[in-house]
N, C-alpha and C. Protein backbone atom coordinates (compact mmCIF):
# COMPACT_ATOMS: atom_id res chain seq x y z
N ARG A 1 105.18 110.90 88.77
CA ARG A 1 105.42 110.37 90.04
C ARG A 1 104.77 110.84 91.29
N THR A 2 104.00 110.09 91.98
CA THR A 2 103.37 110.96 93.33
C THR A 2 104.34 110.96 94.42
N ALA A 3 104.21 111.17 95.47
CA ALA A 3 104.77 111.29 96.78
C ALA A 3 104.80 109.87 97.27
N THR A 4 105.64 109.38 97.86
CA THR A 4 105.89 108.19 98.55
C THR A 4 105.05 108.18 99.69
N VAL A 5 104.04 107.38 100.00
CA VAL A 5 103.69 107.11 101.47
C VAL A 5 104.01 105.93 102.07
N TRP A 6 104.72 106.11 102.95
CA TRP A 6 105.22 105.13 104.00
C TRP A 6 104.52 104.22 104.68
N LYS A 7 104.79 103.09 104.93
CA LYS A 7 104.28 102.09 106.09
C LYS A 7 102.51 102.11 106.27
N THR A 8 101.95 101.84 104.94
CA THR A 8 100.57 101.67 105.07
C THR A 8 99.96 101.08 103.79
N LEU A 9 99.32 100.32 104.20
CA LEU A 9 98.50 99.55 102.97
C LEU A 9 97.41 100.10 102.30
N SER A 10 97.00 101.17 103.07
CA SER A 10 95.99 102.16 102.58
C SER A 10 96.38 103.58 102.17
N PRO A 11 97.20 103.95 101.13
CA PRO A 11 97.87 105.32 100.98
C PRO A 11 96.74 106.28 100.70
N PHE A 12 97.02 107.42 101.07
CA PHE A 12 96.24 108.69 100.31
C PHE A 12 97.31 109.42 99.89
N TRP A 13 96.81 110.06 98.77
CA TRP A 13 97.86 110.95 97.80
C TRP A 13 97.00 112.23 97.72
N GLY A 14 95.77 112.33 97.01
CA GLY A 14 95.14 113.65 96.64
C GLY A 14 95.80 114.40 95.69
N GLU A 15 96.70 113.80 94.90
CA GLU A 15 97.44 114.55 93.80
C GLU A 15 96.81 114.55 92.53
N GLU A 16 97.18 115.54 91.60
CA GLU A 16 96.22 115.94 90.58
C GLU A 16 97.46 116.02 89.26
N TYR A 17 97.08 115.49 88.10
CA TYR A 17 98.14 115.40 86.95
C TYR A 17 97.45 115.86 85.85
N GLU A 18 97.90 116.38 85.02
CA GLU A 18 97.48 116.61 83.69
C GLU A 18 98.39 116.20 82.61
N VAL A 19 97.54 115.56 81.61
CA VAL A 19 98.30 114.67 80.43
C VAL A 19 97.68 115.30 78.88
N HIS A 20 98.58 115.63 78.19
CA HIS A 20 97.90 116.06 76.90
C HIS A 20 98.06 114.68 76.06
N LEU A 21 97.12 114.53 75.61
CA LEU A 21 96.46 113.24 74.77
C LEU A 21 96.79 113.37 73.33
N GLN A 22 97.58 112.50 72.78
CA GLN A 22 97.84 112.62 71.11
C GLN A 22 96.24 112.22 70.56
N PRO A 23 96.29 112.60 69.21
CA PRO A 23 95.02 112.21 68.88
C PRO A 23 94.94 110.69 68.46
N THR A 24 95.95 110.19 68.56
CA THR A 24 96.15 108.45 67.93
C THR A 24 96.32 107.92 69.29
N PHE A 25 95.95 108.23 70.70
CA PHE A 25 96.40 107.58 71.91
C PHE A 25 95.14 106.55 72.03
N HIS A 26 95.61 105.25 72.58
CA HIS A 26 94.96 104.48 72.98
C HIS A 26 94.20 103.91 74.34
N SER A 27 95.66 104.45 75.16
CA SER A 27 95.14 104.18 76.38
C SER A 27 96.47 104.77 77.52
N VAL A 28 96.25 105.13 78.51
CA VAL A 28 97.20 105.63 79.38
C VAL A 28 97.27 104.70 80.67
N SER A 29 98.43 104.45 81.00
CA SER A 29 98.72 103.44 81.97
C SER A 29 99.29 104.25 83.38
N ILE A 30 98.66 103.58 84.55
CA ILE A 30 99.17 104.26 85.85
C ILE A 30 99.53 102.97 86.67
N TYR A 31 100.73 103.07 86.87
CA TYR A 31 101.62 102.13 87.72
C TYR A 31 101.59 102.30 88.84
N VAL A 32 101.21 101.49 89.86
CA VAL A 32 101.32 101.23 91.31
C VAL A 32 102.93 100.65 92.06
N MET A 33 103.42 101.11 92.64
CA MET A 33 104.96 100.83 92.98
C MET A 33 104.91 100.69 94.54
N ASP A 34 105.84 99.92 94.61
CA ASP A 34 106.37 99.66 96.28
C ASP A 34 107.90 100.15 96.19
N GLU A 35 107.99 101.26 96.87
CA GLU A 35 109.56 102.06 97.04
C GLU A 35 110.17 101.12 97.75
N ASP A 36 111.14 100.79 97.58
CA ASP A 36 112.47 100.10 98.61
C ASP A 36 113.55 100.70 98.40
N ALA A 37 114.20 101.13 99.90
CA ALA A 37 115.04 101.65 100.29
C ALA A 37 116.93 101.12 99.57
N LEU A 38 116.80 99.72 99.56
CA LEU A 38 117.87 99.11 99.28
C LEU A 38 117.94 98.55 98.04
N SER A 39 116.84 98.55 97.19
CA SER A 39 116.53 97.64 95.86
C SER A 39 116.00 98.33 95.20
N ARG A 40 115.75 97.91 93.88
CA ARG A 40 114.63 98.09 92.89
C ARG A 40 113.23 98.23 93.32
N ASP A 41 112.76 99.36 93.15
CA ASP A 41 111.28 99.33 93.34
C ASP A 41 110.23 98.57 92.80
N ASP A 42 109.56 97.83 93.54
CA ASP A 42 108.78 96.70 92.52
C ASP A 42 107.34 97.13 92.17
N VAL A 43 106.95 96.79 91.05
CA VAL A 43 105.50 97.07 90.27
C VAL A 43 104.61 96.24 91.05
N ILE A 44 103.29 96.84 91.94
CA ILE A 44 102.54 96.22 92.33
C ILE A 44 101.56 95.68 91.24
N GLY A 45 101.23 96.75 90.39
CA GLY A 45 99.83 96.47 89.56
C GLY A 45 99.89 97.92 88.63
N LYS A 46 99.00 97.66 87.89
CA LYS A 46 98.58 98.86 87.04
C LYS A 46 97.35 98.88 86.53
N VAL A 47 96.78 100.21 86.17
CA VAL A 47 95.23 100.59 85.64
C VAL A 47 95.66 101.37 84.39
N CYS A 48 94.76 101.02 83.51
CA CYS A 48 95.00 101.30 82.03
C CYS A 48 93.66 102.10 81.83
N ILE A 49 93.73 103.65 81.50
CA ILE A 49 92.36 104.39 81.29
C ILE A 49 92.61 104.29 79.72
N THR A 50 91.53 103.91 78.94
CA THR A 50 91.37 103.44 77.66
C THR A 50 90.52 104.62 77.10
N ARG A 51 90.69 104.67 75.53
CA ARG A 51 90.09 105.79 75.04
C ARG A 51 88.64 105.21 75.09
N ASP A 52 88.14 104.17 75.20
CA ASP A 52 86.93 103.37 75.31
C ASP A 52 86.20 103.84 76.60
N MET A 53 86.93 103.83 77.81
CA MET A 53 86.45 104.17 78.81
C MET A 53 86.06 105.54 78.84
N LEU A 54 87.00 106.56 78.58
CA LEU A 54 86.73 108.09 78.47
C LEU A 54 85.49 108.05 77.39
N ALA A 55 85.34 107.46 76.62
CA ALA A 55 84.01 107.76 75.76
C ALA A 55 82.68 107.51 76.61
N GLU A 56 82.87 106.25 77.22
CA GLU A 56 81.71 106.20 77.82
C GLU A 56 81.31 106.63 79.19
N HIS A 57 82.30 107.60 79.53
CA HIS A 57 81.93 108.48 80.67
C HIS A 57 82.62 110.02 80.20
N PRO A 58 81.71 110.48 79.48
CA PRO A 58 81.90 111.88 78.75
C PRO A 58 82.18 113.03 80.05
N LYS A 59 81.34 112.90 80.98
CA LYS A 59 81.36 113.64 81.87
C LYS A 59 82.74 113.49 82.83
N GLY A 60 83.46 112.42 82.72
CA GLY A 60 84.22 111.91 83.92
C GLY A 60 84.36 110.85 84.43
N TYR A 61 85.36 110.18 84.91
CA TYR A 61 84.63 108.88 85.75
C TYR A 61 85.62 109.33 87.20
N SER A 62 84.95 108.83 87.97
CA SER A 62 85.48 108.61 89.51
C SER A 62 84.76 107.15 90.35
N GLY A 63 86.20 106.97 90.77
CA GLY A 63 86.15 105.43 91.39
C GLY A 63 86.97 104.58 91.49
N TRP A 64 86.92 103.21 92.03
CA TRP A 64 87.82 102.49 92.40
C TRP A 64 88.02 101.72 91.03
N MET A 65 89.48 101.41 90.76
CA MET A 65 89.65 100.64 89.64
C MET A 65 90.61 99.48 90.21
N SER A 66 90.38 98.23 89.87
CA SER A 66 91.13 97.16 90.12
C SER A 66 92.76 96.95 89.32
N LEU A 67 93.67 96.79 90.22
CA LEU A 67 94.76 96.71 89.73
C LEU A 67 95.22 95.55 88.90
N SER A 68 95.85 95.59 87.66
CA SER A 68 96.20 94.28 86.60
C SER A 68 97.31 93.96 87.11
N GLU A 69 97.78 92.63 86.67
CA GLU A 69 99.34 92.39 86.52
C GLU A 69 100.08 93.02 85.46
N VAL A 70 101.41 92.96 85.91
CA VAL A 70 102.51 93.84 85.04
C VAL A 70 103.32 92.50 84.23
N ASP A 71 103.29 91.54 85.46
CA ASP A 71 103.98 90.35 85.32
C ASP A 71 102.93 89.19 85.39
N PRO A 72 103.01 88.42 84.02
CA PRO A 72 101.73 87.37 84.34
C PRO A 72 102.28 86.51 85.47
N ASP A 73 103.42 86.14 85.84
CA ASP A 73 103.60 85.13 86.96
C ASP A 73 103.44 85.76 88.36
N GLU A 74 102.95 86.94 88.73
CA GLU A 74 102.78 87.54 89.62
C GLU A 74 101.31 87.80 90.06
N GLU A 75 100.50 87.34 90.90
CA GLU A 75 99.31 87.30 91.48
C GLU A 75 99.27 89.03 92.09
N VAL A 76 98.13 89.64 91.61
CA VAL A 76 97.95 91.10 92.06
C VAL A 76 96.47 91.32 92.52
N GLN A 77 96.59 91.90 94.05
CA GLN A 77 95.62 92.08 94.69
C GLN A 77 95.57 93.81 94.72
N GLY A 78 94.45 94.52 94.95
CA GLY A 78 94.29 95.89 95.22
C GLY A 78 93.61 96.48 94.09
N GLU A 79 93.24 98.16 94.61
CA GLU A 79 92.55 98.74 93.89
C GLU A 79 93.02 100.54 94.02
N ILE A 80 92.94 101.27 93.18
CA ILE A 80 93.21 102.52 93.29
C ILE A 80 92.03 103.34 93.02
N HIS A 81 91.96 104.31 93.87
CA HIS A 81 90.69 105.38 93.63
C HIS A 81 91.09 106.78 92.75
N LEU A 82 90.67 106.53 91.55
CA LEU A 82 91.02 107.82 90.60
C LEU A 82 89.78 108.54 90.32
N ARG A 83 90.09 109.83 89.84
CA ARG A 83 89.23 110.68 89.20
C ARG A 83 89.70 111.11 87.94
N VAL A 84 89.01 110.91 86.82
CA VAL A 84 89.55 111.20 85.47
C VAL A 84 88.46 112.10 84.59
N GLU A 85 89.03 113.10 83.94
CA GLU A 85 88.28 113.59 82.84
C GLU A 85 89.05 114.44 81.71
N VAL A 86 88.35 114.10 80.53
CA VAL A 86 89.15 114.91 79.44
C VAL A 86 88.25 116.35 79.42
N GLN A 87 88.97 117.34 79.14
CA GLN A 87 88.60 118.97 79.13
C GLN A 87 89.06 119.55 77.82
N GLY A 88 88.20 120.10 77.63
CA GLY A 88 88.04 120.88 76.16
C GLY A 88 88.64 120.21 74.76
N SER A 89 88.62 121.03 73.96
CA SER A 89 89.12 120.27 72.51
C SER A 89 90.54 120.17 72.44
N GLN A 90 91.50 120.51 73.40
CA GLN A 90 92.43 120.19 73.15
C GLN A 90 92.95 118.75 73.82
N ARG A 91 92.07 118.05 74.32
CA ARG A 91 92.28 116.53 74.73
C ARG A 91 93.31 116.56 76.03
N LEU A 92 93.05 117.42 76.93
CA LEU A 92 93.64 117.26 78.12
C LEU A 92 93.11 116.26 79.36
N LEU A 93 93.66 115.29 79.65
CA LEU A 93 93.39 114.49 80.52
C LEU A 93 93.50 114.96 82.07
N CYS A 94 92.64 115.34 82.77
CA CYS A 94 92.92 115.61 83.83
C CYS A 94 92.80 114.52 85.16
N CYS A 95 93.70 113.77 85.70
CA CYS A 95 93.65 112.56 86.77
C CYS A 95 94.18 113.19 88.01
N SER A 96 93.13 112.71 88.74
CA SER A 96 93.27 112.92 90.30
C SER A 96 93.79 111.35 90.99
N VAL A 97 94.92 111.24 91.48
CA VAL A 97 95.24 109.85 92.10
C VAL A 97 94.92 110.17 93.63
N LEU A 98 93.83 109.53 94.15
CA LEU A 98 93.31 109.73 95.31
C LEU A 98 93.73 109.04 96.60
N GLU A 99 93.66 107.65 96.12
CA GLU A 99 94.17 106.76 97.52
C GLU A 99 94.11 105.13 96.73
N ALA A 100 94.38 104.15 97.69
CA ALA A 100 94.85 102.79 97.28
C ALA A 100 94.57 102.20 98.50
N ARG A 101 94.05 100.66 98.03
CA ARG A 101 94.15 99.79 99.06
C ARG A 101 94.40 98.54 98.41
């Protein structure tokens, strides 16, 4: 979970994460949430990094990805800027969460 960026529709994080991928993994999902002080946090949308996407970009991917809905009854608008790459034979996914809009 990243730090919360308050009171902006264009947050910047610049945070990096590492995920060890299992040999049978199909996708890794990143959820974008709106943190609420008095109620449950709302899920705004998500992006999925799939095995196929990583195979199509063997040197890594950097760019804006559109959010998709988590709840089919909710409309989703927004994008998140990610940089992802798989390092080494250990299947280590390095993901930088940069910004959103």
